[in-house]
Coordinates of C-alpha atoms in Angstrom, one line a residue:
Chain A
M1 CA -5.7 -8.0 63.2
D2 CA -4.5 -5.2 65.3
I3 CA -1.9 -3.1 63.5
S4 CA 0.6 -3.1 66.4
A5 CA 0.4 -6.9 66.6
L6 CA 0.7 -7.1 62.8
N7 CA 3.7 -4.8 62.9
E8 CA 5.3 -7.0 65.4
K9 CA 4.6 -10.2 63.5
I10 CA 5.8 -8.7 60.2
K11 CA 9.0 -7.6 61.9
Q12 CA 9.6 -11.1 63.0
E13 CA 8.5 -12.8 59.8
S14 CA 10.3 -10.4 57.4
A15 CA 13.7 -11.1 58.9
F16 CA 14.4 -13.4 56.0
I17 CA 14.4 -10.3 53.6
D18 CA 17.7 -9.2 55.0
L19 CA 19.1 -12.7 54.8
L20 CA 17.9 -13.0 51.2
M21 CA 19.3 -9.6 50.2
N22 CA 22.6 -10.4 51.8
E23 CA 22.9 -13.7 50.2
I24 CA 22.1 -12.4 46.8
G25 CA 24.3 -9.4 47.4
K26 CA 27.3 -11.9 47.6
V27 CA 27.2 -12.2 43.9
I28 CA 25.1 -9.3 42.7
I29 CA 26.9 -6.1 43.2
G30 CA 24.6 -3.1 43.3
Q31 CA 21.2 -3.5 41.6
K32 CA 19.6 -3.3 45.0
A33 CA 16.4 -1.9 43.4
M34 CA 16.2 -4.9 41.0
V35 CA 16.6 -7.4 43.8
E36 CA 14.1 -5.6 46.0
R37 CA 11.5 -5.7 43.1
L38 CA 12.2 -9.4 42.5
I39 CA 11.2 -9.9 46.1
V40 CA 8.1 -7.7 45.6
G41 CA 7.2 -9.9 42.7
L42 CA 7.6 -13.0 44.8
L43 CA 5.5 -11.6 47.7
G44 CA 2.9 -10.1 45.4
N45 CA 2.6 -13.3 43.4
G46 CA 3.3 -11.5 40.2
H47 CA 5.6 -11.9 37.3
I48 CA 8.4 -9.5 36.2
L49 CA 9.5 -8.2 32.9
L50 CA 13.1 -7.1 33.0
E51 CA 14.5 -4.7 30.4
G52 CA 18.1 -3.9 30.2
V53 CA 21.1 -4.2 27.9
P54 CA 23.0 -7.5 28.0
G55 CA 25.4 -8.1 30.8
L56 CA 23.6 -6.4 33.7
A57 CA 23.2 -9.6 35.8
K58 CA 19.6 -10.3 35.0
T59 CA 20.1 -14.0 34.7
L60 CA 22.5 -14.1 37.6
A61 CA 20.0 -12.3 39.8
I62 CA 17.2 -14.8 39.3
K63 CA 19.6 -17.7 39.5
S64 CA 20.9 -16.4 42.8
L65 CA 17.4 -15.8 44.1
S66 CA 16.4 -19.4 43.3
A67 CA 19.6 -20.7 44.9
A68 CA 19.0 -18.7 48.0
M69 CA 15.5 -20.2 48.2
K70 CA 16.4 -23.8 47.4
A71 CA 13.8 -23.7 44.6
K72 CA 13.8 -25.2 41.2
F73 CA 15.1 -22.9 38.5
Q74 CA 14.9 -23.1 34.7
R75 CA 16.3 -20.8 32.1
I76 CA 14.6 -20.9 28.7
Q77 CA 16.3 -19.0 25.8
F78 CA 13.5 -17.8 23.5
T79 CA 14.4 -18.2 19.9
P80 CA 12.3 -17.8 16.7
D81 CA 12.1 -21.6 16.2
L82 CA 10.9 -22.4 19.8
L83 CA 7.6 -24.3 20.0
P84 CA 5.0 -24.2 22.8
A85 CA 5.8 -27.9 23.4
D86 CA 9.4 -27.0 24.1
L87 CA 8.1 -24.9 26.9
I88 CA 5.2 -26.7 28.5
G89 CA 6.0 -30.3 27.5
T90 CA 4.4 -32.8 25.2
M91 CA 3.0 -36.3 24.9
I92 CA 5.5 -38.9 23.7
Y93 CA 4.6 -42.3 22.3
N94 CA 6.2 -45.2 24.2
Q95 CA 6.8 -48.1 21.7
K96 CA 7.3 -50.6 24.5
D97 CA 3.8 -50.5 25.9
G98 CA 2.1 -48.7 23.0
N99 CA 1.0 -45.8 25.2
F100 CA 1.6 -42.1 25.3
F101 CA 3.2 -40.6 28.3
I102 CA 3.6 -36.9 29.3
R103 CA 7.0 -35.3 29.3
K104 CA 6.8 -32.1 31.3
G105 CA 8.5 -29.0 29.9
P106 CA 10.9 -26.6 31.7
I107 CA 8.0 -24.4 32.8
F108 CA 7.4 -26.9 35.7
S109 CA 9.7 -25.0 38.0
N110 CA 9.5 -22.4 40.7
F111 CA 11.6 -19.8 38.9
I112 CA 11.6 -19.4 35.1
L113 CA 13.9 -17.1 33.3
A114 CA 12.4 -16.5 29.9
D115 CA 15.4 -15.0 28.3
E116 CA 14.7 -12.6 25.4
I117 CA 11.0 -13.3 25.4
N118 CA 10.5 -11.1 22.4
R119 CA 12.6 -13.4 20.2
A120 CA 10.0 -16.2 20.2
P121 CA 6.9 -16.1 18.0
A122 CA 3.5 -15.1 19.4
K123 CA 2.3 -18.8 19.9
V124 CA 5.1 -19.5 22.4
Q125 CA 4.7 -16.1 24.1
S126 CA 1.0 -16.9 24.5
A127 CA 1.7 -20.4 25.9
L128 CA 4.0 -18.8 28.6
L129 CA 1.7 -15.9 29.4
E130 CA -1.3 -18.3 29.7
A131 CA 0.6 -20.4 32.2
M132 CA 1.6 -17.2 34.0
Q133 CA -2.0 -16.2 34.3
E134 CA -3.7 -19.5 35.0
R135 CA -0.8 -21.1 36.9
Q136 CA -1.7 -24.4 35.4
I137 CA -0.7 -26.3 32.3
T138 CA -2.8 -28.6 30.1
I139 CA -1.0 -31.2 28.1
G140 CA -3.3 -33.5 26.2
D141 CA -6.3 -34.1 28.4
Q142 CA -4.4 -33.6 31.7
T143 CA -4.1 -30.4 33.6
F144 CA -1.3 -29.8 36.0
K145 CA -1.2 -27.1 38.7
L146 CA 2.1 -25.3 38.7
E147 CA 4.1 -25.5 41.9
E148 CA 4.1 -22.4 44.1
P149 CA 5.9 -20.1 44.3
F150 CA 5.9 -19.6 40.6
L151 CA 7.7 -16.6 39.3
V152 CA 8.4 -15.8 35.7
L153 CA 11.1 -13.4 35.0
A154 CA 11.1 -12.4 31.4
T155 CA 13.9 -10.4 29.9
Q156 CA 13.8 -8.0 26.9
N157 CA 16.7 -6.4 25.2
P158 CA 15.9 -2.8 24.4
I159 CA 18.4 -2.8 21.5
E160 CA 18.5 -5.0 18.4
Q161 CA 14.8 -5.0 17.7
E162 CA 15.2 -6.6 14.2
G163 CA 13.6 -10.0 13.9
T164 CA 11.8 -9.8 17.2
Y165 CA 8.1 -10.3 18.1
P166 CA 7.2 -7.4 20.5
L167 CA 4.8 -8.5 23.2
P168 CA 1.3 -7.2 22.6
E169 CA 0.0 -4.7 25.1
A170 CA -2.6 -7.1 26.5
Q171 CA 0.1 -9.6 27.3
V172 CA 2.5 -7.1 28.7
D173 CA -0.3 -6.1 31.1
R174 CA 0.0 -9.6 32.7
F175 CA 3.4 -8.7 34.1
M176 CA 3.0 -7.2 37.6
L177 CA 6.2 -5.2 37.2
K178 CA 8.4 -4.0 34.4
I179 CA 11.8 -3.2 35.7
K180 CA 14.3 -1.2 33.7
I181 CA 17.9 -1.9 34.7
S182 CA 20.6 0.7 34.3
Y183 CA 24.3 0.4 34.4
P184 CA 26.0 0.0 37.8
S185 CA 27.9 2.9 39.3
R186 CA 31.6 3.3 39.0
E187 CA 32.3 1.9 42.5
E188 CA 29.9 -1.0 41.9
E189 CA 31.6 -1.8 38.6
L190 CA 35.0 -1.8 40.2
K191 CA 33.8 -4.4 42.7
I192 CA 32.2 -6.4 39.9
M193 CA 35.5 -6.3 38.0
R194 CA 37.6 -7.4 41.0
Q195 CA 35.2 -10.1 42.0
N196 CA 35.2 -11.6 38.5
V197 CA 38.9 -11.1 37.6
N198 CA 40.2 -12.5 40.9
D199 CA 37.8 -15.5 40.5
L200 CA 36.2 -14.9 43.9
E201 CA 33.3 -17.1 43.2
K202 CA 30.8 -17.0 45.9
I203 CA 28.5 -19.8 46.6
I204 CA 25.0 -18.9 47.5
Q205 CA 23.5 -20.9 50.4
P206 CA 19.8 -21.5 50.7
V207 CA 18.6 -19.2 53.4
I208 CA 14.8 -19.6 53.1
S209 CA 12.4 -22.2 51.8
P210 CA 9.5 -21.7 49.3
Q211 CA 7.2 -22.3 52.3
D212 CA 8.6 -19.1 53.9
I213 CA 7.6 -17.2 50.9
M214 CA 4.1 -18.7 51.0
N215 CA 3.8 -17.7 54.7
A216 CA 5.1 -14.2 53.9
R217 CA 2.5 -13.9 51.1
S218 CA -0.4 -14.5 53.5
L219 CA 1.1 -11.8 55.8
V220 CA 1.4 -9.4 52.9
H221 CA -2.3 -9.9 52.3
D222 CA -3.0 -8.9 55.9
I223 CA -1.1 -5.6 55.6
Y224 CA -3.4 -2.7 56.3
I225 CA -4.1 -0.3 53.5
D226 CA -6.0 2.7 54.6
E227 CA -8.8 4.3 52.6
K228 CA -6.7 7.4 52.0
I229 CA -4.0 5.2 50.4
E230 CA -6.6 3.4 48.3
K231 CA -7.9 6.8 47.1
Y232 CA -4.3 7.9 46.3
I233 CA -3.8 4.8 44.2
L234 CA -7.1 5.4 42.4
D235 CA -6.1 9.0 41.8
I236 CA -2.8 8.0 40.2
V237 CA -4.5 5.4 38.0
F238 CA -7.4 7.7 37.0
A239 CA -4.9 10.5 36.2
T240 CA -3.4 8.2 33.6
R241 CA -6.8 7.9 32.0
S242 CA -8.2 11.4 32.2
P243 CA -5.3 13.7 33.1
K244 CA -7.4 16.8 32.6
D245 CA -9.5 16.0 35.7
Y246 CA -6.3 16.2 37.8
G247 CA -5.1 19.5 36.4
L248 CA -2.7 17.8 34.0
D249 CA -3.9 19.6 30.9
N250 CA -0.4 19.3 29.4
L251 CA -0.8 15.5 29.3
T252 CA -4.0 15.6 27.3
G253 CA -3.3 14.1 23.9
L254 CA -0.1 12.6 25.0
I255 CA -1.5 9.4 26.5
S256 CA -3.2 7.1 24.0
Y257 CA -4.5 4.8 26.7
G258 CA -4.2 4.7 30.5
A259 CA -3.6 2.0 33.0
S260 CA -6.0 -0.9 33.4
P261 CA -7.8 -2.1 36.6
R262 CA -5.1 -4.7 36.7
A263 CA -2.7 -1.8 37.3
T264 CA -4.7 -0.7 40.3
I265 CA -4.7 -4.2 41.8
N266 CA -0.9 -4.6 41.2
L267 CA -0.2 -1.1 42.5
A268 CA -2.0 -2.0 45.8
L269 CA -0.3 -5.4 46.0
G270 CA 3.1 -4.0 45.2
A271 CA 2.7 -1.3 47.8
K272 CA 1.8 -3.9 50.4
A273 CA 4.9 -5.9 49.4
M274 CA 7.0 -2.8 49.7
A275 CA 5.5 -2.2 53.2
F276 CA 6.4 -5.8 54.1
I277 CA 10.0 -5.3 52.9
K278 CA 10.2 -2.1 55.0
R279 CA 8.9 -4.1 58.0
R280 CA 5.6 -2.3 58.3
G281 CA 2.1 -3.6 58.9
Y282 CA 0.5 -0.8 57.0
V283 CA 1.0 1.0 53.7
I284 CA 2.2 4.6 53.5
P285 CA 2.3 6.8 50.4
E286 CA 6.0 6.1 50.0
D287 CA 5.3 2.5 49.3
V288 CA 2.9 3.4 46.5
R289 CA 5.3 5.9 45.0
G290 CA 8.2 3.5 45.3
I291 CA 6.6 0.9 43.2
C292 CA 4.5 3.1 41.0
L293 CA 6.9 3.4 38.1
D294 CA 7.5 -0.3 37.8
V295 CA 3.8 -1.1 37.9
L296 CA 2.7 1.5 35.4
R297 CA 5.4 2.0 32.9
H298 CA 4.3 -0.9 30.6
R299 CA 0.6 -0.2 31.1
I300 CA 0.5 3.3 29.7
A301 CA 1.0 4.0 26.0
V302 CA 2.0 7.4 24.9
T303 CA 0.9 8.9 21.6
Y304 CA 3.1 9.7 18.6
E305 CA 2.9 13.4 19.6
A306 CA 4.4 12.5 23.0
E307 CA 7.1 10.4 21.3
A308 CA 7.9 13.3 19.0
E309 CA 8.4 15.4 22.1
E310 CA 10.6 12.7 23.5
L311 CA 8.2 12.0 26.4
S312 CA 8.2 8.4 27.6
S313 CA 5.6 6.7 29.8
E314 CA 8.0 7.2 32.7
S315 CA 8.0 10.9 32.3
V316 CA 4.2 10.9 32.1
I317 CA 4.0 8.9 35.4
Q318 CA 6.5 11.2 37.0
E319 CA 4.4 14.2 36.1
I320 CA 1.3 12.5 37.5
L321 CA 3.1 11.7 40.8
N322 CA 4.3 15.3 41.0
K323 CA 0.7 16.6 40.6
V324 CA -1.5 14.2 42.5
E325 CA -1.7 15.2 46.1
V326 CA -0.2 12.8 48.6
P327 CA -2.7 12.0 51.5
Chain B
M1 CA -48.6 25.2 -96.9
V2 CA -45.9 27.8 -96.3
R3 CA -48.6 30.1 -94.9
K4 CA -49.7 27.4 -92.5
I5 CA -46.2 26.8 -91.3
S6 CA -45.6 30.5 -90.8
V7 CA -48.8 30.8 -88.7
I8 CA -47.7 27.9 -86.6
L9 CA -44.2 29.3 -86.1
I10 CA -45.6 32.8 -85.2
F11 CA -48.0 31.1 -82.7
L12 CA -45.2 29.0 -81.1
L13 CA -42.8 32.0 -80.8
S14 CA -45.5 34.2 -79.3
L15 CA -46.6 31.6 -76.8
P16 CA -43.9 32.1 -74.0
V17 CA -44.4 35.9 -74.3
A18 CA -48.1 35.4 -73.7
C19 CA -47.4 33.2 -70.6
L20 CA -45.1 35.7 -68.8
P21 CA -46.7 38.0 -66.3
Q22 CA -46.7 41.5 -67.3
N23 CA -45.0 44.2 -65.1
I24 CA -44.0 42.0 -62.2
S25 CA -40.7 40.7 -61.0
A26 CA -39.6 38.8 -57.8
K27 CA -36.3 38.5 -56.2
S28 CA -35.1 36.8 -53.0
S29 CA -32.0 37.6 -50.9
V30 CA -30.2 37.0 -47.6
D31 CA -28.0 39.4 -45.7
K32 CA -24.8 37.3 -45.7
S33 CA -23.3 34.5 -47.7
S34 CA -22.4 32.4 -44.6
Y35 CA -23.7 32.0 -41.2
L36 CA -22.8 30.3 -37.9
V37 CA -25.1 27.7 -36.4
G38 CA -27.9 29.5 -34.6
D39 CA -27.3 32.9 -36.3
Y40 CA -30.3 34.9 -37.5
I41 CA -30.7 34.7 -41.3
N42 CA -32.6 37.7 -42.7
Y43 CA -34.3 36.3 -45.8
S44 CA -36.4 38.7 -47.9
I45 CA -38.5 38.4 -51.0
S46 CA -38.9 41.7 -52.9
V47 CA -41.6 41.9 -55.6
M48 CA -41.9 44.8 -57.9
H49 CA -45.3 44.9 -59.6
D50 CA -48.1 47.1 -61.0
K51 CA -50.3 48.7 -58.5
S52 CA -53.3 46.9 -60.0
L53 CA -51.9 43.5 -59.1
N54 CA -52.8 41.7 -55.9
L55 CA -50.2 39.6 -54.3
V56 CA -50.6 36.6 -52.0
P57 CA -47.8 36.5 -49.3
P58 CA -45.6 33.6 -50.3
A59 CA -45.7 30.5 -48.2
I60 CA -42.1 29.5 -47.5
K61 CA -42.3 27.0 -44.6
D62 CA -42.5 23.9 -46.7
S63 CA -39.6 25.0 -49.0
L64 CA -36.9 25.5 -46.4
A65 CA -35.2 22.2 -45.7
G66 CA -32.7 22.5 -42.9
L67 CA -33.9 25.9 -41.7
S68 CA -36.3 27.0 -39.1
V69 CA -38.6 30.0 -39.5
L70 CA -38.3 32.1 -36.4
K71 CA -40.3 35.1 -37.4
I72 CA -42.5 36.2 -40.3
E73 CA -42.6 40.0 -40.5
S74 CA -45.5 41.9 -41.9
P75 CA -45.3 42.7 -45.6
V76 CA -44.2 46.2 -46.5
N77 CA -45.6 47.9 -49.6
K78 CA -44.3 51.1 -51.2
D79 CA -45.8 52.8 -54.2
S80 CA -43.8 54.9 -56.5
N81 CA -44.9 56.2 -59.9
G82 CA -47.7 53.5 -60.3
V83 CA -45.2 50.7 -59.4
T84 CA -45.5 48.9 -56.0
F85 CA -42.6 47.4 -54.2
S86 CA -43.7 44.7 -51.9
S87 CA -41.2 43.2 -49.5
F88 CA -41.7 40.0 -47.4
N89 CA -39.1 39.6 -44.7
Y90 CA -38.4 36.4 -42.7
I91 CA -36.0 35.6 -39.9
L92 CA -34.6 32.1 -40.3
S93 CA -32.0 30.1 -38.5
G94 CA -30.1 26.9 -39.1
Y95 CA -29.0 24.5 -36.4
D96 CA -26.9 22.1 -38.4
S97 CA -23.8 22.9 -40.4
A98 CA -24.8 22.4 -44.0
E99 CA -24.8 24.1 -47.4
I100 CA -28.3 25.5 -47.7
N101 CA -30.2 25.8 -50.9
I102 CA -33.4 27.8 -50.9
P103 CA -35.3 26.9 -54.0
P104 CA -37.2 29.4 -56.1
I105 CA -40.3 30.5 -54.0
P106 CA -43.6 30.9 -55.9
V107 CA -45.3 34.2 -55.5
Q108 CA -49.0 34.2 -56.5
Y109 CA -50.7 37.2 -57.9
K110 CA -53.7 38.3 -60.0
S111 CA -55.1 41.4 -61.6
N112 CA -58.5 42.8 -60.8
G113 CA -60.1 41.2 -63.8
D114 CA -58.5 37.8 -63.4
T115 CA -60.3 34.9 -61.8
A116 CA -57.2 32.6 -61.4
F117 CA -53.9 33.3 -59.7
K118 CA -50.8 33.5 -61.7
T119 CA -47.4 32.6 -60.3
I120 CA -44.0 34.1 -60.5
L121 CA -40.8 32.4 -59.0
T122 CA -38.0 34.1 -57.1
N123 CA -34.4 33.3 -57.8
P124 CA -32.9 30.3 -55.9
L125 CA -30.3 31.1 -53.1
Q126 CA -27.4 29.3 -51.7
F127 CA -25.4 29.9 -48.5
L128 CA -23.4 28.1 -45.9
V129 CA -24.3 27.4 -42.2
S130 CA -21.2 26.3 -40.3
T131 CA -20.3 25.4 -36.7
V132 CA -18.1 27.5 -34.5
K133 CA -14.4 26.6 -35.1
I134 CA -12.8 25.2 -31.9
N135 CA -9.2 26.0 -31.1
P136 CA -8.0 23.1 -28.9
S137 CA -4.9 25.0 -27.8
A138 CA -7.0 28.0 -26.5
Q139 CA -7.7 28.3 -22.8
I140 CA -11.1 27.3 -21.4
K141 CA -13.2 30.3 -20.7
D142 CA -16.7 31.3 -20.0
V143 CA -19.1 31.3 -22.9
K144 CA -20.1 34.7 -21.7
A145 CA -17.9 36.9 -19.5
P146 CA -19.3 37.6 -16.0
I147 CA -21.5 40.6 -15.9
K148 CA -19.8 43.5 -14.3
I149 CA -22.0 45.6 -12.1
P150 CA -21.0 49.1 -12.4
L151 CA -19.7 50.7 -9.2
D152 CA -22.4 52.6 -7.5
W153 CA -20.8 55.5 -5.6
R154 CA -23.9 56.1 -3.6
I155 CA -23.6 52.6 -2.0
V156 CA -19.9 53.1 -1.3
A157 CA -20.6 56.4 0.3
L158 CA -23.3 54.9 2.5
W159 CA -20.9 52.2 3.7
I160 CA -18.2 54.8 4.5
L161 CA -20.7 56.9 6.4
G162 CA -21.9 53.8 8.4
I163 CA -18.3 52.9 9.4
I164 CA -17.6 56.4 10.5
A165 CA -20.8 56.4 12.5
L166 CA -19.8 53.2 14.3
I167 CA -16.3 54.5 15.1
L168 CA -17.8 57.7 16.5
I169 CA -20.2 55.6 18.7
A170 CA -17.4 53.4 20.0
Y171 CA -15.2 56.4 20.7
Y172 CA -18.1 58.1 22.6
L173 CA -18.7 55.0 24.7
Y174 CA -15.0 54.7 25.5
R175 CA -14.8 58.3 26.6
K176 CA -17.9 57.8 28.7
Y177 CA -16.4 54.7 30.3
K178 CA -13.1 56.4 31.0
L179 CA -14.8 59.5 32.5
K180 CA -16.9 57.2 34.8
K181 CA -13.7 55.4 35.9
M182 CA -12.0 58.6 36.6
L183 CA -14.9 60.0 38.7
N184 CA -15.4 56.7 40.6
P185 CA -12.1 54.9 41.0
K186 CA -12.6 51.3 42.4
T187 CA -9.7 49.5 43.9
E188 CA -9.5 46.5 46.1
K189 CA -7.0 46.1 48.9
I190 CA -5.8 42.6 49.3
I191 CA -4.0 41.9 52.5
K192 CA -1.6 39.0 51.9
L193 CA -0.6 37.4 55.1
A194 CA 2.9 36.1 55.6
P195 CA 3.1 32.2 55.5
Y196 CA 3.6 32.0 59.2
Q197 CA 0.6 34.1 59.9
I198 CA -1.6 31.9 57.7
A199 CA -0.2 28.8 59.4
L200 CA -0.7 30.2 62.9
N201 CA -4.2 31.3 62.1
S202 CA -5.1 27.9 60.7
L203 CA -3.6 26.1 63.7
K204 CA -5.7 28.4 66.0
D205 CA -8.8 27.6 64.0
L206 CA -8.0 23.9 64.2
E207 CA -7.5 24.1 68.0
E208 CA -10.8 25.8 68.4
K209 CA -12.6 23.1 66.4
K210 CA -11.5 20.5 69.0
L211 CA -11.5 17.7 66.5
W212 CA -9.6 15.0 68.5
Q213 CA -11.6 15.8 71.6
Q214 CA -14.7 14.8 69.5
G215 CA -13.1 11.6 68.5
L216 CA -12.1 12.8 65.0
I217 CA -8.5 11.9 65.6
K218 CA -7.6 10.9 62.0
E219 CA -9.2 14.1 60.7
Y220 CA -7.3 16.1 63.2
H221 CA -4.0 14.6 62.2
S222 CA -4.8 15.0 58.5
A223 CA -5.7 18.7 59.0
I224 CA -2.7 19.5 61.1
T225 CA -0.2 17.9 58.7
E226 CA -1.9 19.7 55.8
I227 CA -1.5 23.1 57.5
I228 CA 2.2 22.4 58.1
R229 CA 2.7 21.0 54.5
K230 CA 1.1 24.2 53.1
Y231 CA 3.3 26.3 55.3
F232 CA 6.4 24.5 53.9
E233 CA 5.2 25.2 50.4
E234 CA 4.9 28.9 51.0
R235 CA 7.9 29.2 53.4
F236 CA 10.4 26.9 51.8
N237 CA 9.0 26.9 48.3
L238 CA 8.8 23.1 48.0
P239 CA 5.8 21.1 46.8
A240 CA 5.2 19.5 50.2
L241 CA 1.6 18.6 49.4
E242 CA 2.7 16.3 46.6
L243 CA 5.6 14.8 48.6
T244 CA 5.7 11.8 50.9
T245 CA 7.1 12.3 54.4
S246 CA 10.6 11.1 53.6
E247 CA 10.7 13.1 50.4
A248 CA 9.6 16.3 52.2
L249 CA 12.2 15.6 55.0
S250 CA 14.9 15.0 52.4
L251 CA 14.1 18.3 50.6
L252 CA 13.9 20.2 53.9
K253 CA 17.5 19.0 54.7
N254 CA 18.7 21.2 51.8
K255 CA 17.1 24.3 53.3
N256 CA 19.4 26.1 55.8
D257 CA 16.5 27.8 57.6
A258 CA 14.9 24.4 58.2
A259 CA 17.8 22.7 60.0
I260 CA 16.4 23.7 63.4
I261 CA 13.1 21.9 62.8
L262 CA 14.3 18.8 61.1
D263 CA 14.0 16.5 64.1
V264 CA 10.7 17.8 65.3
T265 CA 9.3 17.7 61.8
K266 CA 10.3 14.1 61.3
E267 CA 8.6 13.1 64.6
F268 CA 5.6 15.2 63.8
L269 CA 5.1 13.8 60.3
N270 CA 5.8 10.2 61.2
N271 CA 3.4 10.3 64.1
A272 CA 0.7 11.7 61.9
D273 CA 1.4 9.0 59.3
L274 CA 0.9 6.3 61.9
V275 CA -2.5 7.8 62.8
K276 CA -3.5 8.5 59.2
F277 CA -2.4 5.2 57.6
A278 CA -2.0 2.7 60.4
K279 CA -5.2 3.0 62.5
F280 CA -3.0 4.1 65.4
V281 CA -4.9 5.7 68.2
P282 CA -2.6 8.0 70.0
L283 CA -2.8 9.1 73.6
N284 CA -4.4 12.5 74.2
S285 CA -1.0 13.8 75.3
V286 CA 0.3 12.9 71.8
N287 CA -2.5 14.9 70.2
E288 CA -1.7 17.8 72.3
E289 CA 2.0 17.4 71.6
M290 CA 1.2 17.4 67.9
L291 CA -0.3 20.9 68.1
K292 CA 2.6 22.1 70.2
Q293 CA 5.1 20.7 67.7
A294 CA 3.2 22.3 64.8
Y295 CA 3.4 25.7 66.6
D296 CA 7.1 25.1 67.2
I297 CA 7.8 24.3 63.5
V298 CA 6.1 27.5 62.5
N299 CA 7.4 29.8 65.2
K300 CA 11.0 28.6 64.8
T301 CA 11.1 29.2 61.0
I302 CA 9.5 32.6 60.8
D303 CA 11.1 34.5 57.9
S304 CA 12.4 37.7 59.4
G305 CA 12.2 39.3 56.0
K306 CA 8.5 38.7 55.8
L307 CA 7.1 39.6 59.1
D308 CA 4.3 41.9 58.1
P309 CA 1.4 41.2 55.8
V310 CA 1.8 42.4 52.2
I311 CA -0.9 44.8 51.1
E312 CA -1.6 44.5 47.4
V313 CA -3.8 47.1 45.6
N314 CA -5.7 45.6 42.8
D315 CA -7.7 47.3 40.2
A316 CA -11.1 45.8 40.8
Q317 CA -12.6 46.9 37.5

């Protein structure tokens, strides 16, 4: 497709982004970056891991998103005694006719909020992550395709790590983005306080349908990504694996393992989704840089030496972005 | 009857006297009364006898239980006033702690007229062979102390001379090098152009290459933006090559000298982004305009404090 025509089409088709942002903005004060990345996850067909202290509107954000889309939403509180059957469903014996019937679990929804995913044992985490990857569930001898759009938003609390089951690196890699939520600004917090104290409850109206998202996804796939941008993405990912080749000698010995090819794919997809949100039919380096931290932060592990120097994966990524030449 | 008894008594009394050798005596001795395991035991048999008697060196091997014969020395005979002193010396050693009893050793002799050998016995000997006493509280040490090689002053002198020679050679080479450097000074003049001069030269080179005229539009836009970004790095001290368009513009806003070029830079970089990343094919006039804008950006931000090239003299050696 011609880029100008694609640009035009995207400008028309992406009009819902503003509607969606405005609708969610009725209840979520601030956290614009989080909402934007939720939409990136939706458009990029990826799942999101959200990390933030309690009370930062993680649950409210996804609830509002599903309400604005008129989509099915389920919240699952992960606890140590949760079983895979509680999540995906099970077969129940019917005494009347002497047969088993399938009772589907809460995972059969468009939006899943897996609250405090690290509080459930590995078998439950695996069941969820398998469903995320395969987008289908098998109960007994029957396999069910999950309804699209299917977005899992898992939350993790960075504090109170006692009695938790941290997600293994291989499973964390399945999340397209890991978003870290920070506290709102003073002005935002004032608005939050007034809105809640004065009981100004806002009702979110559905402004788009799941089908709109599906259409937008196909447009996102069509967004042009130039060879220079592809090379830039590869440079960033490869710099996480062998920093020395990119003049980042100071990072040698600080990265225990770099980003996987899944990171490359998700970085390209995320950049395309960012371009869509910005109403462009092509990706520019800003799109890559804008989403880079959220795509890579959970895919890079730093060594004990780096931890001793109080260097996080974020600071490593920032250093890489400052060094790799922008096309 | 009494006569018979007297004869028998005289015979019996005279019998031992008749059996004893005449003018010969034998004596054995050791040098100490106690030995440690493995010590040399000097055992000797001394026989004093008439010169006319011939002695057979005593065979002692079978008689020494618990001892080993290490060496049998040659007999030594000394004559003095018709009496001969024969001495037979042996070096023995014991390897077990025990109380050693050397029995009387028979020494055989005969006179010239005799046909058979007679025997005389030495005295028995008794001594102690004991093991080394171990002191468990003492420190472990070498059985034998390390051998100390005496200091040879000739070798020490040789070393000192060698070191002095090396120092002299090094000093000579250093002097030679310094002298050569003084006589033939080599310096390199580096003319460091001002950032605007580098940028203008690069833009001129790019213009002469006629890239967009040859259809290399994307390459042209990449090259022209790279020249300007490099110029920004040098002129405004910001890492423009590692920044996106919006990041570079945002940092430029903070530079007072750049206020005049903000709008043109924004248009310039955004147009280039369209060509570089969006397959946008601009009109020829846009390509020409890009070059004009690039010259404008440079010319409007020439640093008045850095108009002339800086000449740096470097020591080339």
